[in-house]
Short mmCIF file of C-alpha atoms in Angstrom, two decimals:
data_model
loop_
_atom_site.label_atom_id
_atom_site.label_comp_id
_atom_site.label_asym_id
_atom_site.label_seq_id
_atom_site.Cartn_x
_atom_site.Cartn_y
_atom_site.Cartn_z
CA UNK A 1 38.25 -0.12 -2.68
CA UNK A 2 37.82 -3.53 -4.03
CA UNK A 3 38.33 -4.85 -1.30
CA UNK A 4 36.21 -3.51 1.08
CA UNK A 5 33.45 -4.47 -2.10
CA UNK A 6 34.06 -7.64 -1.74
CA UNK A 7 33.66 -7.94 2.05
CA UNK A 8 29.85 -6.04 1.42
CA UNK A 9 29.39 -8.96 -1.56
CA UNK A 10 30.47 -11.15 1.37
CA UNK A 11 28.46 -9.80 3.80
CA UNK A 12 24.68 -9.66 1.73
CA UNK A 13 24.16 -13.89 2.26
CA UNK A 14 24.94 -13.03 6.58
CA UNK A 15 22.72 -10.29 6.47
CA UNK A 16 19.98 -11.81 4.55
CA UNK A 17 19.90 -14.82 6.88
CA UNK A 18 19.14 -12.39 9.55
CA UNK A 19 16.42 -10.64 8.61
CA UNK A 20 14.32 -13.93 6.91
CA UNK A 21 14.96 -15.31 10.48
CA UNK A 22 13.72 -12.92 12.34
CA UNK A 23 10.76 -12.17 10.05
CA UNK A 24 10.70 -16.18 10.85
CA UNK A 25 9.99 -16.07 14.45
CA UNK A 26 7.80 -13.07 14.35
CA UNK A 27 5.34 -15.00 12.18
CA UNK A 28 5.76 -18.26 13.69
CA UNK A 29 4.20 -16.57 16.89
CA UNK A 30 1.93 -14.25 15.26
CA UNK A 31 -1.98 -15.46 15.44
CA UNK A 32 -3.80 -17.18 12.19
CA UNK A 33 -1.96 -18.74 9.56
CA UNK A 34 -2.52 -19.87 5.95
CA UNK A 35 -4.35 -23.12 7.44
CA UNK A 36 -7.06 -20.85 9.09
CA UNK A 37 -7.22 -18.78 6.04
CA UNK A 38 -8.68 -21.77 4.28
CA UNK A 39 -10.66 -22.91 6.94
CA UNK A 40 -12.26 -19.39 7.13
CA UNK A 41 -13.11 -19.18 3.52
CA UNK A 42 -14.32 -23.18 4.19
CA UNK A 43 -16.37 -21.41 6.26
CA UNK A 44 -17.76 -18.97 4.07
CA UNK A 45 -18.53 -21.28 1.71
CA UNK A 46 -15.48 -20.58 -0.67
CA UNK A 47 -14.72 -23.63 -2.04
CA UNK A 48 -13.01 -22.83 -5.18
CA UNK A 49 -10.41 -21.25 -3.70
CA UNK A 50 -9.71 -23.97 -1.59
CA UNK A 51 -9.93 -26.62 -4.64
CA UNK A 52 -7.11 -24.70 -6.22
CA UNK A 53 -5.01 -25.05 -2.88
CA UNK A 54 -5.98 -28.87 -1.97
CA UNK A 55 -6.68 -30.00 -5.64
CA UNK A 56 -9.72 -31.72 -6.92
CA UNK A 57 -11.92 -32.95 -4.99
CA UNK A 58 -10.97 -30.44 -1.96
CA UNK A 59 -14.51 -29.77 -1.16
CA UNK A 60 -15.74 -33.02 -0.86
CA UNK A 61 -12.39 -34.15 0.98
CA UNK A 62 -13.60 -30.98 3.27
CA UNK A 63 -17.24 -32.40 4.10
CA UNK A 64 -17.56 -33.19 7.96
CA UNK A 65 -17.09 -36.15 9.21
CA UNK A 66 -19.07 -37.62 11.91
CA UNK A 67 -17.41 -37.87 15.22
CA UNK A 68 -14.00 -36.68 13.49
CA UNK A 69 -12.23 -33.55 13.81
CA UNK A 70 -12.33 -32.74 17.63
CA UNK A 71 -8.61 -33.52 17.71
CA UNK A 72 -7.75 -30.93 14.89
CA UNK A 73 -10.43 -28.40 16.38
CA UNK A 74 -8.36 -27.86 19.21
CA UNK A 75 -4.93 -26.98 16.73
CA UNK A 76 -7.07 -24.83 14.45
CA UNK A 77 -9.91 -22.47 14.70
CA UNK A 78 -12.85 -23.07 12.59
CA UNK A 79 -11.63 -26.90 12.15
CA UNK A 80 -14.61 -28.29 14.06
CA UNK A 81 -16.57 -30.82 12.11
CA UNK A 82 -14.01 -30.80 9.26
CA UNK A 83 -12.52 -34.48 8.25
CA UNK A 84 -8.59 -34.75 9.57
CA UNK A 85 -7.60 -35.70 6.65
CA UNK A 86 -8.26 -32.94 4.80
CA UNK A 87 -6.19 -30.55 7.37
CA UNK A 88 -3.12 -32.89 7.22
CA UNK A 89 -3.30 -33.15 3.66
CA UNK A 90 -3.59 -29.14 3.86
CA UNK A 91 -0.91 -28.68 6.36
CA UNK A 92 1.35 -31.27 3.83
CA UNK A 93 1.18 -29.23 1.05
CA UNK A 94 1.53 -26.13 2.77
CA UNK A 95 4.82 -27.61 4.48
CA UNK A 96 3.39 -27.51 8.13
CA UNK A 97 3.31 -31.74 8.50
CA UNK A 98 7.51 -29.92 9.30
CA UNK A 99 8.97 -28.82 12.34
CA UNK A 100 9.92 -24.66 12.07
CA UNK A 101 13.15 -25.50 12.06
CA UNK A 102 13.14 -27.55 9.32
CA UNK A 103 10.72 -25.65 7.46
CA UNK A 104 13.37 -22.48 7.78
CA UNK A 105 16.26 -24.59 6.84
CA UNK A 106 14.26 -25.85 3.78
CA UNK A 107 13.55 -22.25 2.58
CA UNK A 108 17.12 -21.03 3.06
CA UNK A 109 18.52 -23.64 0.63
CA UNK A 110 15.45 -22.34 -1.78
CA UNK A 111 16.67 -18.99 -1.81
CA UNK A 112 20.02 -19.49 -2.10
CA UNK A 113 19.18 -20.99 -5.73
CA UNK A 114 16.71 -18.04 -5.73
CA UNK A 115 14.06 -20.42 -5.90
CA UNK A 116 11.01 -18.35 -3.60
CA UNK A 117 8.49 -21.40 -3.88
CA UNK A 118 4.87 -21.16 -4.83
CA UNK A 119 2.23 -18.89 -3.80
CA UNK A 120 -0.58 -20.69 -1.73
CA UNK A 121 -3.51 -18.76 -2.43
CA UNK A 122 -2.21 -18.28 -6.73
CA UNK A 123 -1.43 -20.18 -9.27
CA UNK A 124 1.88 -18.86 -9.98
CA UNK A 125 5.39 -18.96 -8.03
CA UNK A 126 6.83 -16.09 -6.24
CA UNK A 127 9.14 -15.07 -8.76
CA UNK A 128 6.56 -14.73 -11.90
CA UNK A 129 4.46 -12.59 -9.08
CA UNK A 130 7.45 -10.13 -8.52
CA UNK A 131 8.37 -10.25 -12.15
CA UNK A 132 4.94 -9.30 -13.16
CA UNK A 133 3.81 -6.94 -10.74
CA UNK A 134 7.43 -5.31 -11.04
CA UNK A 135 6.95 -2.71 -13.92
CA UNK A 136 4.10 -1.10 -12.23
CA UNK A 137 6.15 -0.47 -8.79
CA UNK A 138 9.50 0.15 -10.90
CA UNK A 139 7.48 2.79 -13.24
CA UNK A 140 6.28 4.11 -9.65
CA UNK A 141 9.35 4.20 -7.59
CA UNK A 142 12.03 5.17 -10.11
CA UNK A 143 9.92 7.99 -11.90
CA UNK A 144 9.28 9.62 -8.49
CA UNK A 145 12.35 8.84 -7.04
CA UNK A 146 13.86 10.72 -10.29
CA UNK A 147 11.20 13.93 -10.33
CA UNK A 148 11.95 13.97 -6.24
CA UNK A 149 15.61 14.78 -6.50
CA UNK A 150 15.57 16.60 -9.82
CA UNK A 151 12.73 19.65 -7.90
CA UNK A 152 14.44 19.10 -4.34
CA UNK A 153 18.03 19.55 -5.34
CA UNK A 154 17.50 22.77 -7.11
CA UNK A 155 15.55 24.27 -5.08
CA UNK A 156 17.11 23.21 -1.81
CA UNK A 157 20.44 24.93 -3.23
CA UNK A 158 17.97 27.79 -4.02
CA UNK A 159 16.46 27.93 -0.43
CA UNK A 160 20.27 27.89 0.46
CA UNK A 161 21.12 30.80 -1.24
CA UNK A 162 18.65 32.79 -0.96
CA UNK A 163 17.98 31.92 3.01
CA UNK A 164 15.35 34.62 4.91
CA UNK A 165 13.81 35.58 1.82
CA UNK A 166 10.94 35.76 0.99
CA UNK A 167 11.08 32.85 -1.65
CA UNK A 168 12.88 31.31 1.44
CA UNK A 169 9.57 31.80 3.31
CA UNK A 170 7.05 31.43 0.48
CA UNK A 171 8.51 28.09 -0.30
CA UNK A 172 9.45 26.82 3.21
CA UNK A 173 5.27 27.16 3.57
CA UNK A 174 4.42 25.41 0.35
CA UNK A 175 6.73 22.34 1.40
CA UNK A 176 4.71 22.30 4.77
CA UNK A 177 1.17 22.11 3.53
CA UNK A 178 2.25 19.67 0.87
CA UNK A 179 4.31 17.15 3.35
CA UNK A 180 1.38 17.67 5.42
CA UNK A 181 -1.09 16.56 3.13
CA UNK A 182 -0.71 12.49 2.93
CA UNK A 183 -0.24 11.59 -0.48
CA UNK A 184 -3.17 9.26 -0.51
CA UNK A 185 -5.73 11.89 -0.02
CA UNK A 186 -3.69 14.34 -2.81
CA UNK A 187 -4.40 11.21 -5.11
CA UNK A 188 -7.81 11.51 -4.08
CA UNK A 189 -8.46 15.20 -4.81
CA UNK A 190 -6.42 14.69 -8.00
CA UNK A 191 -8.86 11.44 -9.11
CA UNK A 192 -11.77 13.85 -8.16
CA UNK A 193 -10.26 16.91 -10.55
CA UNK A 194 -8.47 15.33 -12.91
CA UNK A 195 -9.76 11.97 -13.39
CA UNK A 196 -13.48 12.04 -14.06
CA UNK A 197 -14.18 12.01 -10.45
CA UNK A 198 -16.81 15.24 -9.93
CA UNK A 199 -14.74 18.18 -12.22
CA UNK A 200 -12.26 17.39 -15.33
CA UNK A 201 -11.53 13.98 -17.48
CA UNK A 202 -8.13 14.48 -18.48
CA UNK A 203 -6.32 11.34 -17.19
CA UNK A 204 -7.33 7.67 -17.00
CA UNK A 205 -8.57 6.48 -13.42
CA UNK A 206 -6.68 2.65 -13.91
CA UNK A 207 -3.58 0.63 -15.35
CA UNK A 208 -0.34 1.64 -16.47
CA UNK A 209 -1.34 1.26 -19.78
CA UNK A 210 -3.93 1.31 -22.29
CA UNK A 211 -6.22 -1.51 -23.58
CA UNK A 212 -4.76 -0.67 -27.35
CA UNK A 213 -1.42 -0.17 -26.17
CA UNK A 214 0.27 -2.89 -28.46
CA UNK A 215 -1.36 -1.65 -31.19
CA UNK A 216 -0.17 1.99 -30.75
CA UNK A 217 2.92 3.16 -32.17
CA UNK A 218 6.26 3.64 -30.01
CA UNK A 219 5.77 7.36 -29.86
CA UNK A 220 2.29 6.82 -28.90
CA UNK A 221 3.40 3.87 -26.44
CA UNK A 222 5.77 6.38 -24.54
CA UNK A 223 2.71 9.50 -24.37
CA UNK A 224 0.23 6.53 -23.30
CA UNK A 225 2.95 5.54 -20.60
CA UNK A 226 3.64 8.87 -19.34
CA UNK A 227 -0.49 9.61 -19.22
CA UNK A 228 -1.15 6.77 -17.10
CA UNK A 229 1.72 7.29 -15.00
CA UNK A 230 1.18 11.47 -14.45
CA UNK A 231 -1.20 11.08 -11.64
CA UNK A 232 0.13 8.68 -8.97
CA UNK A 233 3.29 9.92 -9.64
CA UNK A 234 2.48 13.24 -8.78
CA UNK A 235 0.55 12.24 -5.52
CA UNK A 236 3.94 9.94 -4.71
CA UNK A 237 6.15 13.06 -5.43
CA UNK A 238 3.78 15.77 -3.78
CA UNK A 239 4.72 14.27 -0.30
CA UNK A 240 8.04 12.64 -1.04
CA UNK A 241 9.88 16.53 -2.08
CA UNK A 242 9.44 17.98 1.64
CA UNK A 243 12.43 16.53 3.59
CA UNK A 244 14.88 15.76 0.70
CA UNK A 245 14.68 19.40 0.27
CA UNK A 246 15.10 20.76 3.46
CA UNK A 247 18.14 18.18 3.69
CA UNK A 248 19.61 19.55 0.56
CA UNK A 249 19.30 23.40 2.14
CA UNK A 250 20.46 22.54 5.21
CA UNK A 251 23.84 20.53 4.28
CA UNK A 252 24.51 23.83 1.60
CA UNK A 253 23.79 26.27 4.79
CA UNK A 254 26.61 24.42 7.01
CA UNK A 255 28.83 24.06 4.02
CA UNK A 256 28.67 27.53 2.75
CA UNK A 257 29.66 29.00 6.36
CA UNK A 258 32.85 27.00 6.64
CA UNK A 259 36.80 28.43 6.05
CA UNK A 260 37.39 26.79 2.57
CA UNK A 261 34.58 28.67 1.16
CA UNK A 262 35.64 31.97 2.59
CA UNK A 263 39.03 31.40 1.34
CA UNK A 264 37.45 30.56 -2.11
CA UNK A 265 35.72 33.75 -2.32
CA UNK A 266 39.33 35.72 -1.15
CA UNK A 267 40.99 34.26 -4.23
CA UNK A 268 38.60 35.30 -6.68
CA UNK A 269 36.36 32.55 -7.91
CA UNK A 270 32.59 33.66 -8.64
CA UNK A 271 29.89 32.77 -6.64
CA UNK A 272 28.62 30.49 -9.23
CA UNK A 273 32.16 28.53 -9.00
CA UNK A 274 32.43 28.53 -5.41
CA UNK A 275 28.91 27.02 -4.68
CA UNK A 276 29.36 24.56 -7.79
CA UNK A 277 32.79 23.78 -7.87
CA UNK A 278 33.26 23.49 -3.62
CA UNK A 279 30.30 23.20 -1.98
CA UNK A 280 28.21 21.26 -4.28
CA UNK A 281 30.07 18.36 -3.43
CA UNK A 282 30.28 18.49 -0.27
CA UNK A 283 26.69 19.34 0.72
CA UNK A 284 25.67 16.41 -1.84
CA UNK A 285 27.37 13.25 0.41
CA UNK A 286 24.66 13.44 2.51
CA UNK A 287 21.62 14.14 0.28
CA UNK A 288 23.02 10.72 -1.80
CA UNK A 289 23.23 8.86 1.23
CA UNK A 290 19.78 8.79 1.66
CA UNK A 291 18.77 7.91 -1.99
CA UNK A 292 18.55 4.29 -1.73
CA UNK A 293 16.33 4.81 1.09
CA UNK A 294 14.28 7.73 -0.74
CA UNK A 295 14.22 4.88 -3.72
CA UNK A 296 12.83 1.85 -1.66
CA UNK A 297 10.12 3.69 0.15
CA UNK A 298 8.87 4.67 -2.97
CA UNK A 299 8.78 1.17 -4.96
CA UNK A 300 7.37 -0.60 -1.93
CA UNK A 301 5.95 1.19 0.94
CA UNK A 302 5.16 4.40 -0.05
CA UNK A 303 2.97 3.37 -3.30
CA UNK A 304 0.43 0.71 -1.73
CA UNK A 305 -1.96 3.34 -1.15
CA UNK A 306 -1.49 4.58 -4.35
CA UNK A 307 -1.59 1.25 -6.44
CA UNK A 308 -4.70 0.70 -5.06
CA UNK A 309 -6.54 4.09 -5.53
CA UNK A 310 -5.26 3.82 -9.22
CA UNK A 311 -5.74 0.40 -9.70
CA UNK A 312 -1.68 -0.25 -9.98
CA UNK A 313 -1.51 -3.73 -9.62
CA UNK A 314 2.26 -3.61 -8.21
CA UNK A 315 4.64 -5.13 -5.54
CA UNK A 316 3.41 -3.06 -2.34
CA UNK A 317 0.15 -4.38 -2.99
CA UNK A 318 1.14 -7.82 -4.00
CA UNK A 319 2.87 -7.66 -0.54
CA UNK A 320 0.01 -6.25 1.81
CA UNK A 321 -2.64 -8.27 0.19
CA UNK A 322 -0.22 -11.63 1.19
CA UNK A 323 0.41 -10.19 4.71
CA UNK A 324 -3.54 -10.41 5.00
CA UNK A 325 -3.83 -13.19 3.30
CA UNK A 326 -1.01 -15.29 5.71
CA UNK A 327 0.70 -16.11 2.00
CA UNK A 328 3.84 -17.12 3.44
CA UNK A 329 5.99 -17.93 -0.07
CA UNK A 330 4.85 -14.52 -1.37
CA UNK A 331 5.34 -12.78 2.32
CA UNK A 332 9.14 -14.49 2.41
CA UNK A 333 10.06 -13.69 -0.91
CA UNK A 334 9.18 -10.44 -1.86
CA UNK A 335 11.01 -9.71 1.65
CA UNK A 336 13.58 -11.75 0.66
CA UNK A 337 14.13 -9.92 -2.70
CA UNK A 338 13.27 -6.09 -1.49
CA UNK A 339 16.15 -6.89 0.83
CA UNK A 340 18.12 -8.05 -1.46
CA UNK A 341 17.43 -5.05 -3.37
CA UNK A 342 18.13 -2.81 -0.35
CA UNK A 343 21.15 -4.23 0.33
CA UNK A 344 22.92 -3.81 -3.06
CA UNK A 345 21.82 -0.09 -3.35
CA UNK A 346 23.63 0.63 -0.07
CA UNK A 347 26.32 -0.75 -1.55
CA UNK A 348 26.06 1.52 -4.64
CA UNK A 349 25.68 4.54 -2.04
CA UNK A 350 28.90 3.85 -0.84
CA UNK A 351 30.59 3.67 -3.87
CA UNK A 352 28.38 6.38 -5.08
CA UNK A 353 29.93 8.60 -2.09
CA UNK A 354 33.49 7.55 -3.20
CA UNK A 355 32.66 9.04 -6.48
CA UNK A 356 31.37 12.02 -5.66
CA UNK A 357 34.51 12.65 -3.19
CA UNK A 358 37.66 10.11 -3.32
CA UNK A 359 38.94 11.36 -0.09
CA UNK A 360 36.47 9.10 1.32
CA UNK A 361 38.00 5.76 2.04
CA UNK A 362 36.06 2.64 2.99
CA UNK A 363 39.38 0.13 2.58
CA UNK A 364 40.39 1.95 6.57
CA UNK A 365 37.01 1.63 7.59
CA UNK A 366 35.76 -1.66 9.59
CA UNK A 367 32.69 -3.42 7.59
#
């Protein structure tokens, strides 16, 4: 088993390389760029934001210049009039002056000292965004995550047991409408009930926290945390439940019909034993399979919607808002560190599998 550990340690830096170079291209050749981001807001008047990219003095630097800039109009759009010194000077701090190739050679020796650069639109590097937008995506994706597996599990094995019936049915239609429902408008109609929205004020509309919060006491801290958090976590786990329970009923159905279950019941052993003590573990290698999956949808994809209905400033919005923005460092290396993070908990699946059932051998099987 070590062994076959080490060659997935091995393989993380091969597989990593992949996907930031293929992410690479795709960008390379997709239309706009940070350079016609600033131009735009140039054009809009937005100077300050461009000060902070260009330093001080950007605006001035930015003034047209007569009978300059048709050269540079022609490589950017919206660069007309603009003085060409001000777009090389933008296009030197930004890292563009640089072939691609060397630009993606450059940020592959960054990240292999973990070093994700600078943000171009922020003050702030890469890694103090992810570090402090991580709690409110962690609280987000590990809480539901958690809630997810602890309602599907049960009642999947329920659902098993008690297949046809009419808590079968009952519950089979409840999972429907609330898979159906996509969890953006539940956090709606929960903001609108619960949240001062038309109805009831129970539950705060924004933050993950407080304004008082350091001056509460740890007890308080934790009920402040957990009031904050019982909204969007609901609306995540409302329409994350559906398929992880239907999984978990389905793998019990097919193991509960095979031989070494029949032969379980001839010798004796209670119901209770035989679906606990044979099938459980079974039925559960492919339910934890798809946990690091279940687990990264929910920190970073499946909560954008949510962080910004609740005002959760987290990593899926940090993300989407640098994807619209054409932030490049920030676009890179929260990619670079959610696959990262992918990577290592399909690692821990694996050895999470072995666990659960030690006749399953990864040292015979070809990484």
């Amino acid at each position: 088993m070590y062994a076959y550990v080490v060659r997935r340690l091995l393989l993380i830096p091969l597989t990593l390389l992949g996907i930031i170079a293929v992410n690479f291209v795709f960008v390379q050749l997709a239309p706009g760029g940070p350079i016609e981001q600033v131009l735009a807001r140039l054009e809009g008047r937005t100077t300050d934001a461009t000060a902070r990219i260009s330093g001080t003095g950007a605006a001035e630097t930015a003034r047209p210049a007569p009978g300059q800039g048709s050269s540079v109009a022609s490589k950017y759009r919206g660069a007309q009039g603009l003085d060409p010194e001000f777009i090389k000077n933008l296009e030197k701090q930004m890292g563009f002056d640089k072939p691609p190739l060397e630009r993606f050679w450059l940020m592959v020796k960054s990240y292999a000292r973990f070093d994700l650069g600078k943000s171009y639109f922020r003050d702030a590097s890469v890694v103090d965004l992810i570090l402090e937008k991580l709690p409110v995506s962690a609280s987000l994706g590990i809480w539901s995550t958690l809630i997810i597996y602890l309602i599907s599990i049960p009642l999947g094995v329920r659902k098993a047991v008690r297949d046809g019936s009419r808590f079968d049915v009952a519950s089979s239609w409840a999972i429907i409408v609330g898979h159906a429902i996509p969890g953006f408008l539940f956090a709606i109609l929960l903001i609108i009930v619960f949240a001062g929205g038309r109805y009831l004020h129970w539950f705060p509309l924004r933050g993950l926290t407080s304004d008082n919060w350091d001056a509460l006491s740890w007890p308080m801290r934790i009920l402040d945390y957990a009031w904050h958090l019982a909204l969007p976590v609901t609306a995540l786990v409302i329409g994350g439940f559906a398929a992880l329970t239907m999984l978990t009923k389905n793998a019990f159905l097919e193991e509960i019909n095979k031989q070494y279950v029949l032969t379980a019941r001839a010798k004796g052993l209670s119901e209770r034993g035989v679906l606990y003590g044979h099938v459980f573990r079974n039925a559960m290698l492919v339910v934890i399979a798809g946990f690091p999956a279940t687990l990264i949808g929910m920190l970073f994809t499946g909560s954008v919607l949510i962080e910004v209905i609740f005002s959760l400033d987290g990593i899926g919005l940090l993300g989407f808002e640098a994807a619209m923005n054409r932030d490049y460092p920030v676009m890179f290396g929260t990619l670079y560190a959610f696959s990262l993070l992918g990577l290592i908990l399909g690692l821990i699946s694996d050895l999470t599998y072995h666990f659960v059932d030690p006749r399953i051998d990864f040292e015979a099987r070809e990484v």
